[in-house]
Tab-separated table of C-alpha atoms in Angstrom:
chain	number	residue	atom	x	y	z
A	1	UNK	CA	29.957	-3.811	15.888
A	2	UNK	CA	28.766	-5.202	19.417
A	3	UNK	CA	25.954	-7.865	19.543
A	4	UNK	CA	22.553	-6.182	19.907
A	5	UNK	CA	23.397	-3.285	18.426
A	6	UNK	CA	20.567	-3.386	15.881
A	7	UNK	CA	17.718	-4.104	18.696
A	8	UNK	CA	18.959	-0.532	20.746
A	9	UNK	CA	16.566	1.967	21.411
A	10	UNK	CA	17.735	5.023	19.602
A	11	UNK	CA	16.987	8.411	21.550
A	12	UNK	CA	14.870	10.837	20.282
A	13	UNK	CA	17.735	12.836	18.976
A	14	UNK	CA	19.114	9.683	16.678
A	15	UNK	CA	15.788	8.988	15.094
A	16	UNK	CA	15.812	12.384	13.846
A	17	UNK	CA	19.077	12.686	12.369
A	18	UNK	CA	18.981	9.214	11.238
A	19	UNK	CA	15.442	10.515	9.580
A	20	UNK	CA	16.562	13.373	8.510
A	21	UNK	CA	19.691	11.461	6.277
A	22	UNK	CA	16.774	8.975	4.760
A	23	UNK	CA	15.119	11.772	3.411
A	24	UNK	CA	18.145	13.620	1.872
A	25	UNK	CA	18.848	9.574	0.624
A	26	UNK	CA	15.810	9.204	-0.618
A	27	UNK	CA	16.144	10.065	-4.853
A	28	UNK	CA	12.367	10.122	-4.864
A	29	UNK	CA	12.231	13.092	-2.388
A	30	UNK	CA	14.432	15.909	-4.479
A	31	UNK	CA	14.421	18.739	-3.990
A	32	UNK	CA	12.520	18.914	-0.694
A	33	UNK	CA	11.703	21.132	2.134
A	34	UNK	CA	11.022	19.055	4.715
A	35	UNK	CA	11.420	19.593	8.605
A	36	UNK	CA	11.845	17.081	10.945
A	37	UNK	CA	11.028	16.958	15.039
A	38	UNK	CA	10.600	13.195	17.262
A	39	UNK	CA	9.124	13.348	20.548
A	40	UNK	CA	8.914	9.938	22.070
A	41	UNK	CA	9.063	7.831	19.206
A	42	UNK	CA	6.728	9.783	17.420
A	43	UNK	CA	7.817	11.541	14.433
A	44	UNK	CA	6.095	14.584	13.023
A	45	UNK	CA	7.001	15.889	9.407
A	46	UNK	CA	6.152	19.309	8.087
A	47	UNK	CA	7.399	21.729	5.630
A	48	UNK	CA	6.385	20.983	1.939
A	49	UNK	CA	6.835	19.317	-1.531
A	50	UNK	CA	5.483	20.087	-4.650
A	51	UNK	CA	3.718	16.285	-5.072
A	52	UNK	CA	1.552	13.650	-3.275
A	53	UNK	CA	3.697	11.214	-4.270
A	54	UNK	CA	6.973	12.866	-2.648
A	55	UNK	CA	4.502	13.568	0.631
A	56	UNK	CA	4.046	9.452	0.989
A	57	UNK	CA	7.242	8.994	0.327
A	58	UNK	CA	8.637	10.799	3.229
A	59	UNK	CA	5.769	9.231	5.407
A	60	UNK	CA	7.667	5.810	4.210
A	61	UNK	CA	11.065	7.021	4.799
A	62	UNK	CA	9.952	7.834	8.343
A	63	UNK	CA	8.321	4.425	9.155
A	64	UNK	CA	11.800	2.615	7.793
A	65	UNK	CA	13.281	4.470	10.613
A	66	UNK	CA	14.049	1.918	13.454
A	67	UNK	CA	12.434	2.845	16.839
A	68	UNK	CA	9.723	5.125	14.913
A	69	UNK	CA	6.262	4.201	16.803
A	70	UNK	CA	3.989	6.265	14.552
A	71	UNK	CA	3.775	9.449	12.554
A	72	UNK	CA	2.569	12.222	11.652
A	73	UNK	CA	2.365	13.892	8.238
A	74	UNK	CA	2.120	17.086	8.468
A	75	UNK	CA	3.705	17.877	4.708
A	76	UNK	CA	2.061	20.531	3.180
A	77	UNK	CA	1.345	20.116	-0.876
A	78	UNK	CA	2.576	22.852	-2.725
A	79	UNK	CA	1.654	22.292	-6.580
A	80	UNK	CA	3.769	24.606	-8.813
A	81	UNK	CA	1.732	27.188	-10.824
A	82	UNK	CA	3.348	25.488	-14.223
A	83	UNK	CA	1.305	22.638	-13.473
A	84	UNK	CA	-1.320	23.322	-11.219
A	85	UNK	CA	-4.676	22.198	-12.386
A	86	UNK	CA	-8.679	23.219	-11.721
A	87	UNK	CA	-10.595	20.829	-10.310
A	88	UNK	CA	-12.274	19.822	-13.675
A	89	UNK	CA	-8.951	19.604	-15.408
A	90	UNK	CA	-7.816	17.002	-12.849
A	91	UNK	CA	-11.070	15.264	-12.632
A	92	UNK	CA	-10.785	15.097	-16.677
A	93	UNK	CA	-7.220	14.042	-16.640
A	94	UNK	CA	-7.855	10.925	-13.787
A	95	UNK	CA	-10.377	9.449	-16.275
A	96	UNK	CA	-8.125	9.665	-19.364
A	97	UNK	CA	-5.045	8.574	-17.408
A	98	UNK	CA	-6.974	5.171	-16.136
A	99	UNK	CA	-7.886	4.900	-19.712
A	100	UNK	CA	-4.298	5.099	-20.893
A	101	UNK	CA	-2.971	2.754	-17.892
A	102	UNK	CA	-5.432	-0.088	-19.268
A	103	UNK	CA	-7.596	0.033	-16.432
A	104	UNK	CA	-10.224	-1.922	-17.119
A	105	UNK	CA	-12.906	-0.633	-15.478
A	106	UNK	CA	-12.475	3.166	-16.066
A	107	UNK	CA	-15.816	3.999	-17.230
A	108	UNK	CA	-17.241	2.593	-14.007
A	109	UNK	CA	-15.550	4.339	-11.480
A	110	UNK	CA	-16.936	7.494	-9.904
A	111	UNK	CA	-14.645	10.391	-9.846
A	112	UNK	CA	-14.910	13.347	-7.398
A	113	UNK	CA	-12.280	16.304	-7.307
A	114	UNK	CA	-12.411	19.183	-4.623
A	115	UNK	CA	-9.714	21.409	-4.161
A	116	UNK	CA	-7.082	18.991	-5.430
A	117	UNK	CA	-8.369	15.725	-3.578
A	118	UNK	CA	-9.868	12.921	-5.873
A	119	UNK	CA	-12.543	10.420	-4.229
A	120	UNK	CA	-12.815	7.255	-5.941
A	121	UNK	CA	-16.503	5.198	-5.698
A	122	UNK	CA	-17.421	1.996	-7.676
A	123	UNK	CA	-17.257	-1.565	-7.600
A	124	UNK	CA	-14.598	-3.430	-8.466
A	125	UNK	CA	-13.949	-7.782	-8.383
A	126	UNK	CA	-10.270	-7.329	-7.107
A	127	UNK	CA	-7.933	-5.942	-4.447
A	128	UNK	CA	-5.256	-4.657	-7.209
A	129	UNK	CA	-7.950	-3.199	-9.373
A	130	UNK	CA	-8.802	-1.022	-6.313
A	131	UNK	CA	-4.886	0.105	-5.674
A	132	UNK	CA	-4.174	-0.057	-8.930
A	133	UNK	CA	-6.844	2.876	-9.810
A	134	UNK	CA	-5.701	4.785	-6.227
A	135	UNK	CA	-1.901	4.444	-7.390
A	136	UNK	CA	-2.334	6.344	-11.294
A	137	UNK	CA	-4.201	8.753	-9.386
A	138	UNK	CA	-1.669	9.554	-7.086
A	139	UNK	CA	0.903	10.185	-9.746
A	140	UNK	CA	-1.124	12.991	-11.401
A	141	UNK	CA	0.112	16.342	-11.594
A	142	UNK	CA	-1.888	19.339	-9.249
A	143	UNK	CA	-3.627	15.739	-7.140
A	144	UNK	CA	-3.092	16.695	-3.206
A	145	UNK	CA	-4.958	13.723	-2.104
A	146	UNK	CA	-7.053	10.316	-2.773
A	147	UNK	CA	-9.889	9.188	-1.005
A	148	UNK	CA	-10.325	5.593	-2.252
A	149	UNK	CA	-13.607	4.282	-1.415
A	150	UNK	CA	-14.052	1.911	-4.394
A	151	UNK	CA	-15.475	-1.038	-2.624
A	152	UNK	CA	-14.126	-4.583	-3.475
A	153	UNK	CA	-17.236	-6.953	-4.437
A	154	UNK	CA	-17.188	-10.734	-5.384
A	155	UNK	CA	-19.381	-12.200	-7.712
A	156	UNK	CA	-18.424	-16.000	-6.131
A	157	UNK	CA	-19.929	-16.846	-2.829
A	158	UNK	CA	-17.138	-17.335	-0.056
A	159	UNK	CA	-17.613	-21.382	-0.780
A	160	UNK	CA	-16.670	-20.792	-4.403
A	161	UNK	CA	-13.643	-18.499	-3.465
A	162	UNK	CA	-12.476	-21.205	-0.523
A	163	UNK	CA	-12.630	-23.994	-3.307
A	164	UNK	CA	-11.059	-21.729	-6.310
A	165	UNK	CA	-7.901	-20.887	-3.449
A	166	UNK	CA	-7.630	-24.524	-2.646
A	167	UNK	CA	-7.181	-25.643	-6.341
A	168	UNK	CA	-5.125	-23.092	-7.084
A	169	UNK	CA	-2.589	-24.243	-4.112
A	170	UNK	CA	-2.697	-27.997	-5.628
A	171	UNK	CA	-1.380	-26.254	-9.022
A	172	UNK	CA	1.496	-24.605	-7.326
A	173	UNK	CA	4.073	-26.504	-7.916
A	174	UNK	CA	5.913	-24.470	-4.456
A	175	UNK	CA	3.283	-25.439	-2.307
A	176	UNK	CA	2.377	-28.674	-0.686
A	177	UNK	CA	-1.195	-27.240	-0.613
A	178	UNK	CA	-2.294	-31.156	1.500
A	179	UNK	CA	-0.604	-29.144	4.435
A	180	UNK	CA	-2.549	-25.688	3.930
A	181	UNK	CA	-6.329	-25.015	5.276
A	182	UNK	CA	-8.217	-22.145	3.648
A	183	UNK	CA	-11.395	-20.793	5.725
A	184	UNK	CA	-13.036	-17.615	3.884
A	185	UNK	CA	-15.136	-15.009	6.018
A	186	UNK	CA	-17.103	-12.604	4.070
A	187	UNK	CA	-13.757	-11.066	1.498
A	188	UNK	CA	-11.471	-12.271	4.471
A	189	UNK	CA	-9.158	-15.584	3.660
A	190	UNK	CA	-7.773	-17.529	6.459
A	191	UNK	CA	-4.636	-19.534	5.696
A	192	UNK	CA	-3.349	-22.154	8.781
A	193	UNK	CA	-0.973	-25.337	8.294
A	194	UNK	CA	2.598	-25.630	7.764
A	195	UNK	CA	5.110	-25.232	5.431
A	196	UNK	CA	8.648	-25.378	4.659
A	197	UNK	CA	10.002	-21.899	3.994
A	198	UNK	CA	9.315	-18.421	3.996
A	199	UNK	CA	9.350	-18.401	0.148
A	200	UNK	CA	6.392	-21.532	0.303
A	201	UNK	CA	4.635	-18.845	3.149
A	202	UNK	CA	4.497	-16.245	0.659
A	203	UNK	CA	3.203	-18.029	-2.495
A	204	UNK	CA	0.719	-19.403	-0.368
A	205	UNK	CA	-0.707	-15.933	0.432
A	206	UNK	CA	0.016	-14.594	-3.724
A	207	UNK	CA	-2.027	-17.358	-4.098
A	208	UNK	CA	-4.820	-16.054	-1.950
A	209	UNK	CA	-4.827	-12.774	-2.679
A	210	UNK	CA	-5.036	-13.504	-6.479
A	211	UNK	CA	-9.326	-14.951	-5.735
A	212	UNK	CA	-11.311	-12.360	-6.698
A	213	UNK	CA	-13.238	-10.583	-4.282
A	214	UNK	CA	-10.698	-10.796	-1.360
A	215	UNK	CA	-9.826	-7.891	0.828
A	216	UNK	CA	-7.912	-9.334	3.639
A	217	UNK	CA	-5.511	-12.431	3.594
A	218	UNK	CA	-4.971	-13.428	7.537
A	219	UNK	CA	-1.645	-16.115	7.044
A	220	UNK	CA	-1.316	-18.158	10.677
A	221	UNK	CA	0.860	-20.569	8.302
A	222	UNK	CA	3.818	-21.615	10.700
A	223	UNK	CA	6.965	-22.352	9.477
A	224	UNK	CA	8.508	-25.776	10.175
A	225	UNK	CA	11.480	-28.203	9.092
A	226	UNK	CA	9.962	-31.794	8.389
């Protein structure tokens, strides 16, 4: 293999058929019936599957594609008859499956179903709890879509949630947290300073993202050997 090799541009023509052997790769995706056509970087998918979850993950396969700029999903949801579902019968089955995940806040979510697509409303104190309820969703049988507009609320002022970040960075035992500045904006966290790996990078931002209440974790931490 030459130097450089894996910064190329591919053609057109090679980010299809190297798209096209991710998807037949891809043990999440079969059986499928998915087409494939790239026109400047841009990839469009269409044909079908018979589940939201095998529509994302072609959408996925197609962004792991090197030289992919954006795409578009095009994947048409074809639920088989065996399990297809009224609108009722899914919006009955969303509520008991949160209730069997352990959500903990399935009683206070708002659930919507038209023609197959859930909406999501309601309040919740963390990120996960919001992707956590989109994600069981997604896995239901009949379920062609999720609009998720639970909306992530924090009872702690952004003062309280800059101070409860800070402490918890002086408990990890990864982190030299005396090298780490938190600024909070609204549910936004703002971590600058250095650190010594990309491993202390990363636990510093877990660390963030684990205050309740927070939406957005910006990480300027640079990297540097001292």
């Amino acid at each position: 293999m030459t130097s450089g090799t894996m910064t190329d541009t591919l053609t057109d023509e090679q980010i299809e058929r190297e798209l096209k052997e991710e998807l037949k790769w891809d043990a999440r995706l079969q059986p499928h019936h998915i087409g494939v056509s790239v026109k400047d970087g841009v990839v469009t998918l269409m044909g079908w599957v018979d589940s939201l979850p095998k529509q994302l993950a072609a959408e996925e396969a197609a962004h792991r594609i090197r030289g992919v700029k954006a795409v578009a999903n095009d994947i048409e949801i074809r639920v088989p008859s065996s399990v297809e579902q009224t609108d009722p019968e899914i919006a009955a089955t969303a509520l008991q499956a949160l209730k069997w995940n352990g959500y903990p806040l399935a009683d206070k979510l708002h659930v919507t179903v038209s023609k197959g697509f859930v909406t999501l409303k309601g309040e919740v104190e963390w990120q996960h709890q919001k992707e956590d309820a989109e994600r069981i969703i997604r896995s239901l049988a009949g379920v062609r879509g999720v609009n998720n507009l639970i909306v992530v609320r924090p009872s702690a002022t952004p003062s309280d949630l800059k101070k409860k970040i800070e402490e918890a960075l002086v408990r990890s035992a990864q982190i030299d947290a005396e090298r780490i500045t938190v600024e909070v904006q609204d549910s936004q966290v703002i971590l600058n300073g250095t650190v010594r790996s990309w491993a202390q990078k990363a636990e510093a931002e877990r660390v963030a993202w684990s205050a309740p209440g927070i939406t957005s974790v910006d990480n300027r931490i640079a990297i540097t050997l001292f």
